[in-house]
Amino acid sequence: MRVGVLTGGGDCPGLNAVIRAVVRKGVQEYSYEFVGYRDGWRGPLEGDTIPLDIPAVRGILPRGGTILGSSRTNPLTADDGIRRVKDNLAKAEVDALIAIGGEDTLGVAARLHDEYGVRCVGVPKTIDNDLSATDYTFGFDTAVSIATEAIDRLHTTAESHMRVLVVEVMGRHAGWIALHSGLAGGANVILIPEQRFDLDQVCAWVTSRFKATYAPIVVVAEGAMPQDGDAVLKDGSLDSFGHVRLSGVGEWLAKEIERRTGKEARTTVLGHVQRGGTPTAFDRWLATRFGLHAIDAVREGAFGMMVSLQGTDIVRVPIAEATARLKTVDPSLYDEVGVFFG
């Protein structure tokens, strides 16, 4: 058996741990050969490969990013993309493909398997934790830890100057990072994409915090929107999966808070800092288990399936089912943390 491996979409702490586990078990237990595809789906599309064996994966467990590289290439929209992918897989004598990614990367894997017969196994990856059919995705814990540490540090400078500090975190459609890091970091306001926010209420919470002689911290996900407005865009461009580039809601919110309350406000945009660096112990553990179970799925011919964490067990679910809808924050969970606002 010759197995291809790719990592697509945004980079994420823990990707290298998956690659390492897949290769180590695949070579040692099953005597498989491996091919690494460069830069997500661009690799199979253009036939761009690198050798992937046990020496290649030594020492990569604690490293962030991915040794295979990543991109948001969509072969379904490329000229003659399906044929090119299938031809290049055949040319490399690849019998099965392990795709590690989020909704877009795995959405391509689902279609390639279901409609074109490409034998794929999926591994869920996203710092946003928004893939359904799995309790957690690796990378999320690291992103939350980084955001929480930033919020902890911002409390001291906010109180030194008695100013509002707005912290913009990632989260296009789902507010899991904002919710978890905001709660863990003691934020006074948390704004998520699932709940449009009332700017007057936000300003009231900010004012209330100042009355208690403390400086407020506002955590806002990049996809959060006011009741009477739309998402703030970095520009109007789209990627190959049709996504706009979000960024700027934090800066817009800080200006509005300062204008309405008269209190000085500043913005910190964490951006790609949340993706980078060493993965946490939990993300290394989860990513490694996903990799071990992914190669087992290949061994057992469970193609078209994604490995998933449910409770403490790793199970398999159809990739198409896992990417059919996003996992978003339930309103009751958001209401639960509202006691700390203001």
mmCIF file with all atom_site columns, N, CA, C and O in Angstrom, residues 153-187:
data_model
loop_
_atom_site.group_PDB
_atom_site.id
_atom_site.type_symbol
_atom_site.label_atom_id
_atom_site.label_alt_id
_atom_site.label_comp_id
_atom_site.label_asym_id
_atom_site.label_entity_id
_atom_site.label_seq_id
_atom_site.pdbx_PDB_ins_code
_atom_site.Cartn_x
_atom_site.Cartn_y
_atom_site.Cartn_z
_atom_site.occupancy
_atom_site.B_iso_or_equiv
_atom_site.pdbx_formal_charge
_atom_site.auth_seq_id
_atom_site.auth_comp_id
_atom_site.auth_asym_id
_atom_site.auth_atom_id
_atom_site.pdbx_PDB_model_num
ATOM 1   N N  . ARG A 1 153 ? -2.424  39.384 29.842 1.00 0.00 ? 153 ARG A N  1
ATOM 2   C CA . ARG A 1 153 ? -1.429  40.451 29.783 1.00 0.00 ? 153 ARG A CA 1
ATOM 3   C C  . ARG A 1 153 ? -2.086  41.815 29.558 1.00 0.00 ? 153 ARG A C  1
ATOM 4   O O  . ARG A 1 153 ? -1.626  42.842 30.070 1.00 0.00 ? 153 ARG A O  1
ATOM 5   N N  . LEU A 1 154 ? -3.158  41.823 28.781 1.00 0.00 ? 154 LEU A N  1
ATOM 6   C CA . LEU A 1 154 ? -3.810  43.096 28.466 1.00 0.00 ? 154 LEU A CA 1
ATOM 7   C C  . LEU A 1 154 ? -4.543  43.688 29.651 1.00 0.00 ? 154 LEU A C  1
ATOM 8   O O  . LEU A 1 154 ? -4.745  44.909 29.724 1.00 0.00 ? 154 LEU A O  1
ATOM 9   N N  . HIS A 1 155 ? -4.972  42.861 30.592 1.00 0.00 ? 155 HIS A N  1
ATOM 10  C CA . HIS A 1 155 ? -5.640  43.381 31.785 1.00 0.00 ? 155 HIS A CA 1
ATOM 11  C C  . HIS A 1 155 ? -4.760  44.401 32.510 1.00 0.00 ? 155 HIS A C  1
ATOM 12  O O  . HIS A 1 155 ? -5.245  45.464 32.932 1.00 0.00 ? 155 HIS A O  1
ATOM 13  N N  . THR A 1 156 ? -3.479  44.098 32.645 1.00 0.00 ? 156 THR A N  1
ATOM 14  C CA . THR A 1 156 ? -2.619  44.979 33.431 1.00 0.00 ? 156 THR A CA 1
ATOM 15  C C  . THR A 1 156 ? -2.387  46.323 32.748 1.00 0.00 ? 156 THR A C  1
ATOM 16  O O  . THR A 1 156 ? -2.399  47.371 33.393 1.00 0.00 ? 156 THR A O  1
ATOM 17  N N  . THR A 1 157 ? -2.190  46.297 31.439 1.00 0.00 ? 157 THR A N  1
ATOM 18  C CA . THR A 1 157 ? -1.962  47.572 30.743 1.00 0.00 ? 157 THR A CA 1
ATOM 19  C C  . THR A 1 157 ? -3.256  48.372 30.630 1.00 0.00 ? 157 THR A C  1
ATOM 20  O O  . THR A 1 157 ? -3.244  49.604 30.682 1.00 0.00 ? 157 THR A O  1
ATOM 21  N N  . ALA A 1 158 ? -4.388  47.677 30.502 1.00 0.00 ? 158 ALA A N  1
ATOM 22  C CA . ALA A 1 158 ? -5.671  48.380 30.444 1.00 0.00 ? 158 ALA A CA 1
ATOM 23  C C  . ALA A 1 158 ? -5.932  49.122 31.754 1.00 0.00 ? 158 ALA A C  1
ATOM 24  O O  . ALA A 1 158 ? -6.349  50.290 31.765 1.00 0.00 ? 158 ALA A O  1
ATOM 25  N N  . GLU A 1 159 ? -5.641  48.449 32.875 1.00 0.00 ? 159 GLU A N  1
ATOM 26  C CA . GLU A 1 159 ? -5.906  49.068 34.177 1.00 0.00 ? 159 GLU A CA 1
ATOM 27  C C  . GLU A 1 159 ? -4.888  50.154 34.507 1.00 0.00 ? 159 GLU A C  1
ATOM 28  O O  . GLU A 1 159 ? -5.206  51.106 35.223 1.00 0.00 ? 159 GLU A O  1
ATOM 29  N N  . SER A 1 160 ? -3.676  50.034 33.979 1.00 0.00 ? 160 SER A N  1
ATOM 30  C CA . SER A 1 160 ? -2.671  51.071 34.212 1.00 0.00 ? 160 SER A CA 1
ATOM 31  C C  . SER A 1 160 ? -3.091  52.398 33.605 1.00 0.00 ? 160 SER A C  1
ATOM 32  O O  . SER A 1 160 ? -2.815  53.477 34.147 1.00 0.00 ? 160 SER A O  1
ATOM 33  N N  . HIS A 1 161 ? -3.778  52.328 32.441 1.00 0.00 ? 161 HIS A N  1
ATOM 34  C CA . HIS A 1 161 ? -4.189  53.553 31.748 1.00 0.00 ? 161 HIS A CA 1
ATOM 35  C C  . HIS A 1 161 ? -5.690  53.810 31.846 1.00 0.00 ? 161 HIS A C  1
ATOM 36  O O  . HIS A 1 161 ? -6.171  54.816 31.320 1.00 0.00 ? 161 HIS A O  1
ATOM 37  N N  . MET A 1 162 ? -6.423  52.871 32.479 1.00 0.00 ? 162 MET A N  1
ATOM 38  C CA . MET A 1 162 ? -7.883  52.966 32.571 1.00 0.00 ? 162 MET A CA 1
ATOM 39  C C  . MET A 1 162 ? -8.494  53.232 31.195 1.00 0.00 ? 162 MET A C  1
ATOM 40  O O  . MET A 1 162 ? -9.229  54.199 30.974 1.00 0.00 ? 162 MET A O  1
ATOM 41  N N  . ARG A 1 163 ? -8.179  52.360 30.264 1.00 0.00 ? 163 ARG A N  1
ATOM 42  C CA . ARG A 1 163 ? -8.721  52.459 28.917 1.00 0.00 ? 163 ARG A CA 1
ATOM 43  C C  . ARG A 1 163 ? -9.389  51.135 28.553 1.00 0.00 ? 163 ARG A C  1
ATOM 44  O O  . ARG A 1 163 ? -9.148  50.099 29.165 1.00 0.00 ? 163 ARG A O  1
ATOM 45  N N  . VAL A 1 164 ? -10.233 51.187 27.537 1.00 0.00 ? 164 VAL A N  1
ATOM 46  C CA . VAL A 1 164 ? -10.870 49.981 27.017 1.00 0.00 ? 164 VAL A CA 1
ATOM 47  C C  . VAL A 1 164 ? -9.903  49.286 26.077 1.00 0.00 ? 164 VAL A C  1
ATOM 48  O O  . VAL A 1 164 ? -9.305  49.937 25.224 1.00 0.00 ? 164 VAL A O  1
ATOM 49  N N  . LEU A 1 165 ? -9.768  47.982 26.208 1.00 0.00 ? 165 LEU A N  1
ATOM 50  C CA . LEU A 1 165 ? -8.965  47.227 25.258 1.00 0.00 ? 165 LEU A CA 1
ATOM 51  C C  . LEU A 1 165 ? -9.864  46.194 24.577 1.00 0.00 ? 165 LEU A C  1
ATOM 52  O O  . LEU A 1 165 ? -10.501 45.370 25.243 1.00 0.00 ? 165 LEU A O  1
ATOM 53  N N  . VAL A 1 166 ? -9.910  46.283 23.256 1.00 0.00 ? 166 VAL A N  1
ATOM 54  C CA . VAL A 1 166 ? -10.696 45.358 22.441 1.00 0.00 ? 166 VAL A CA 1
ATOM 55  C C  . VAL A 1 166 ? -9.740  44.338 21.838 1.00 0.00 ? 166 VAL A C  1
ATOM 56  O O  . VAL A 1 166 ? -8.756  44.706 21.190 1.00 0.00 ? 166 VAL A O  1
ATOM 57  N N  . VAL A 1 167 ? -10.018 43.059 22.051 1.00 0.00 ? 167 VAL A N  1
ATOM 58  C CA . VAL A 1 167 ? -9.167  41.976 21.556 1.00 0.00 ? 167 VAL A CA 1
ATOM 59  C C  . VAL A 1 167 ? -9.926  41.235 20.460 1.00 0.00 ? 167 VAL A C  1
ATOM 60  O O  . VAL A 1 167 ? -10.969 40.639 20.716 1.00 0.00 ? 167 VAL A O  1
ATOM 61  N N  . GLU A 1 168 ? -9.415  41.297 19.225 1.00 0.00 ? 168 GLU A N  1
ATOM 62  C CA . GLU A 1 168 ? -10.041 40.587 18.106 1.00 0.00 ? 168 GLU A CA 1
ATOM 63  C C  . GLU A 1 168 ? -9.359  39.242 17.915 1.00 0.00 ? 168 GLU A C  1
ATOM 64  O O  . GLU A 1 168 ? -8.149  39.168 17.721 1.00 0.00 ? 168 GLU A O  1
ATOM 65  N N  . VAL A 1 169 ? -10.163 38.178 17.980 1.00 0.00 ? 169 VAL A N  1
ATOM 66  C CA . VAL A 1 169 ? -9.646  36.820 17.791 1.00 0.00 ? 169 VAL A CA 1
ATOM 67  C C  . VAL A 1 169 ? -10.265 36.222 16.536 1.00 0.00 ? 169 VAL A C  1
ATOM 68  O O  . VAL A 1 169 ? -11.213 36.767 15.967 1.00 0.00 ? 169 VAL A O  1
ATOM 69  N N  . MET A 1 170 ? -9.745  35.081 16.103 1.00 0.00 ? 170 MET A N  1
ATOM 70  C CA . MET A 1 170 ? -10.274 34.433 14.912 1.00 0.00 ? 170 MET A CA 1
ATOM 71  C C  . MET A 1 170 ? -11.624 33.772 15.204 1.00 0.00 ? 170 MET A C  1
ATOM 72  O O  . MET A 1 170 ? -11.951 33.466 16.341 1.00 0.00 ? 170 MET A O  1
ATOM 73  N N  . GLY A 1 171 ? -12.372 33.533 14.136 1.00 0.00 ? 171 GLY A N  1
ATOM 74  C CA . GLY A 1 171 ? -13.700 32.944 14.243 1.00 0.00 ? 171 GLY A CA 1
ATOM 75  C C  . GLY A 1 171 ? -14.613 33.554 13.212 1.00 0.00 ? 171 GLY A C  1
ATOM 76  O O  . GLY A 1 171 ? -15.263 34.571 13.467 1.00 0.00 ? 171 GLY A O  1
ATOM 77  N N  . ARG A 1 172 ? -14.627 32.954 12.021 1.00 0.00 ? 172 ARG A N  1
ATOM 78  C CA . ARG A 1 172 ? -15.411 33.496 10.912 1.00 0.00 ? 172 ARG A CA 1
ATOM 79  C C  . ARG A 1 172 ? -16.913 33.291 11.127 1.00 0.00 ? 172 ARG A C  1
ATOM 80  O O  . ARG A 1 172 ? -17.694 34.232 11.052 1.00 0.00 ? 172 ARG A O  1
ATOM 81  N N  . HIS A 1 173 ? -17.290 32.062 11.381 1.00 0.00 ? 173 HIS A N  1
ATOM 82  C CA . HIS A 1 173 ? -18.699 31.725 11.566 1.00 0.00 ? 173 HIS A CA 1
ATOM 83  C C  . HIS A 1 173 ? -19.021 31.211 12.962 1.00 0.00 ? 173 HIS A C  1
ATOM 84  O O  . HIS A 1 173 ? -20.188 31.120 13.325 1.00 0.00 ? 173 HIS A O  1
ATOM 85  N N  . ALA A 1 174 ? -18.002 30.837 13.709 1.00 0.00 ? 174 ALA A N  1
ATOM 86  C CA . ALA A 1 174 ? -18.196 30.241 15.025 1.00 0.00 ? 174 ALA A CA 1
ATOM 87  C C  . ALA A 1 174 ? -17.341 30.963 16.065 1.00 0.00 ? 174 ALA A C  1
ATOM 88  O O  . ALA A 1 174 ? -16.178 31.278 15.812 1.00 0.00 ? 174 ALA A O  1
ATOM 89  N N  . GLY A 1 175 ? -17.912 31.168 17.238 1.00 0.00 ? 175 GLY A N  1
ATOM 90  C CA . GLY A 1 175 ? -17.243 31.970 18.258 1.00 0.00 ? 175 GLY A CA 1
ATOM 91  C C  . GLY A 1 175 ? -16.598 31.180 19.366 1.00 0.00 ? 175 GLY A C  1
ATOM 92  O O  . GLY A 1 175 ? -16.449 31.681 20.488 1.00 0.00 ? 175 GLY A O  1
ATOM 93  N N  . TRP A 1 176 ? -16.163 29.949 19.069 1.00 0.00 ? 176 TRP A N  1
ATOM 94  C CA . TRP A 1 176 ? -15.604 29.097 20.117 1.00 0.00 ? 176 TRP A CA 1
ATOM 95  C C  . TRP A 1 176 ? -14.343 29.690 20.739 1.00 0.00 ? 176 TRP A C  1
ATOM 96  O O  . TRP A 1 176 ? -14.171 29.647 21.964 1.00 0.00 ? 176 TRP A O  1
ATOM 97  N N  . ILE A 1 177 ? -13.437 30.228 19.938 1.00 0.00 ? 177 ILE A N  1
ATOM 98  C CA . ILE A 1 177 ? -12.205 30.801 20.496 1.00 0.00 ? 177 ILE A CA 1
ATOM 99  C C  . ILE A 1 177 ? -12.536 32.004 21.365 1.00 0.00 ? 177 ILE A C  1
ATOM 100 O O  . ILE A 1 177 ? -12.024 32.143 22.486 1.00 0.00 ? 177 ILE A O  1
ATOM 101 N N  . ALA A 1 178 ? -13.395 32.881 20.887 1.00 0.00 ? 178 ALA A N  1
ATOM 102 C CA . ALA A 1 178 ? -13.779 34.059 21.659 1.00 0.00 ? 178 ALA A CA 1
ATOM 103 C C  . ALA A 1 178 ? -14.445 33.665 22.973 1.00 0.00 ? 178 ALA A C  1
ATOM 104 O O  . ALA A 1 178 ? -14.144 34.215 24.034 1.00 0.00 ? 178 ALA A O  1
ATOM 105 N N  . LEU A 1 179 ? -15.346 32.690 22.911 1.00 0.00 ? 179 LEU A N  1
ATOM 106 C CA . LEU A 1 179 ? -16.079 32.277 24.103 1.00 0.00 ? 179 LEU A CA 1
ATOM 107 C C  . LEU A 1 179 ? -15.146 31.667 25.142 1.00 0.00 ? 179 LEU A C  1
ATOM 108 O O  . LEU A 1 179 ? -15.175 32.047 26.329 1.00 0.00 ? 179 LEU A O  1
ATOM 109 N N  . HIS A 1 180 ? -14.314 30.719 24.716 1.00 0.00 ? 180 HIS A N  1
ATOM 110 C CA . HIS A 1 180 ? -13.440 30.028 25.668 1.00 0.00 ? 180 HIS A CA 1
ATOM 111 C C  . HIS A 1 180 ? -12.354 30.948 26.217 1.00 0.00 ? 180 HIS A C  1
ATOM 112 O O  . HIS A 1 180 ? -12.115 30.969 27.435 1.00 0.00 ? 180 HIS A O  1
ATOM 113 N N  . SER A 1 181 ? -11.687 31.692 25.349 1.00 0.00 ? 181 SER A N  1
ATOM 114 C CA . SER A 1 181 ? -10.608 32.557 25.828 1.00 0.00 ? 181 SER A CA 1
ATOM 115 C C  . SER A 1 181 ? -11.156 33.747 26.606 1.00 0.00 ? 181 SER A C  1
ATOM 116 O O  . SER A 1 181 ? -10.556 34.179 27.594 1.00 0.00 ? 181 SER A O  1
ATOM 117 N N  . GLY A 1 182 ? -12.302 34.274 26.177 1.00 0.00 ? 182 GLY A N  1
ATOM 118 C CA . GLY A 1 182 ? -12.905 35.385 26.894 1.00 0.00 ? 182 GLY A CA 1
ATOM 119 C C  . GLY A 1 182 ? -13.312 35.005 28.302 1.00 0.00 ? 182 GLY A C  1
ATOM 120 O O  . GLY A 1 182 ? -13.075 35.739 29.268 1.00 0.00 ? 182 GLY A O  1
ATOM 121 N N  . LEU A 1 183 ? -13.919 33.836 28.434 1.00 0.00 ? 183 LEU A N  1
ATOM 122 C CA . LEU A 1 183 ? -14.323 33.371 29.759 1.00 0.00 ? 183 LEU A CA 1
ATOM 123 C C  . LEU A 1 183 ? -13.104 33.063 30.617 1.00 0.00 ? 183 LEU A C  1
ATOM 124 O O  . LEU A 1 183 ? -13.033 33.454 31.789 1.00 0.00 ? 183 LEU A O  1
ATOM 125 N N  . ALA A 1 184 ? -12.116 32.361 30.029 1.00 0.00 ? 184 ALA A N  1
ATOM 126 C CA . ALA A 1 184 ? -10.918 31.999 30.792 1.00 0.00 ? 184 ALA A CA 1
ATOM 127 C C  . ALA A 1 184 ? -10.090 33.223 31.173 1.00 0.00 ? 184 ALA A C  1
ATOM 128 O O  . ALA A 1 184 ? -9.428  33.231 32.214 1.00 0.00 ? 184 ALA A O  1
ATOM 129 N N  . GLY A 1 185 ? -10.127 34.261 30.332 1.00 0.00 ? 185 GLY A N  1
ATOM 130 C CA . GLY A 1 185 ? -9.329  35.450 30.580 1.00 0.00 ? 185 GLY A CA 1
ATOM 131 C C  . GLY A 1 185 ? -10.039 36.536 31.361 1.00 0.00 ? 185 GLY A C  1
ATOM 132 O O  . GLY A 1 185 ? -9.467  37.602 31.595 1.00 0.00 ? 185 GLY A O  1
ATOM 133 N N  . GLY A 1 186 ? -11.282 36.284 31.757 1.00 0.00 ? 186 GLY A N  1
ATOM 134 C CA . GLY A 1 186 ? -12.010 37.273 32.547 1.00 0.00 ? 186 GLY A CA 1
ATOM 135 C C  . GLY A 1 186 ? -12.432 38.502 31.763 1.00 0.00 ? 186 GLY A C  1
ATOM 136 O O  . GLY A 1 186 ? -12.467 39.615 32.301 1.00 0.00 ? 186 GLY A O  1
ATOM 137 N N  . ALA A 1 187 ? -12.770 38.325 30.496 1.00 0.00 ? 187 ALA A N  1
ATOM 138 C CA . ALA A 1 187 ? -13.242 39.460 29.692 1.00 0.00 ? 187 ALA A CA 1
ATOM 139 C C  . ALA A 1 187 ? -14.591 39.951 30.215 1.00 0.00 ? 187 ALA A C  1
ATOM 140 O O  . ALA A 1 187 ? -15.382 39.174 30.771 1.00 0.00 ? 187 ALA A O  1
#
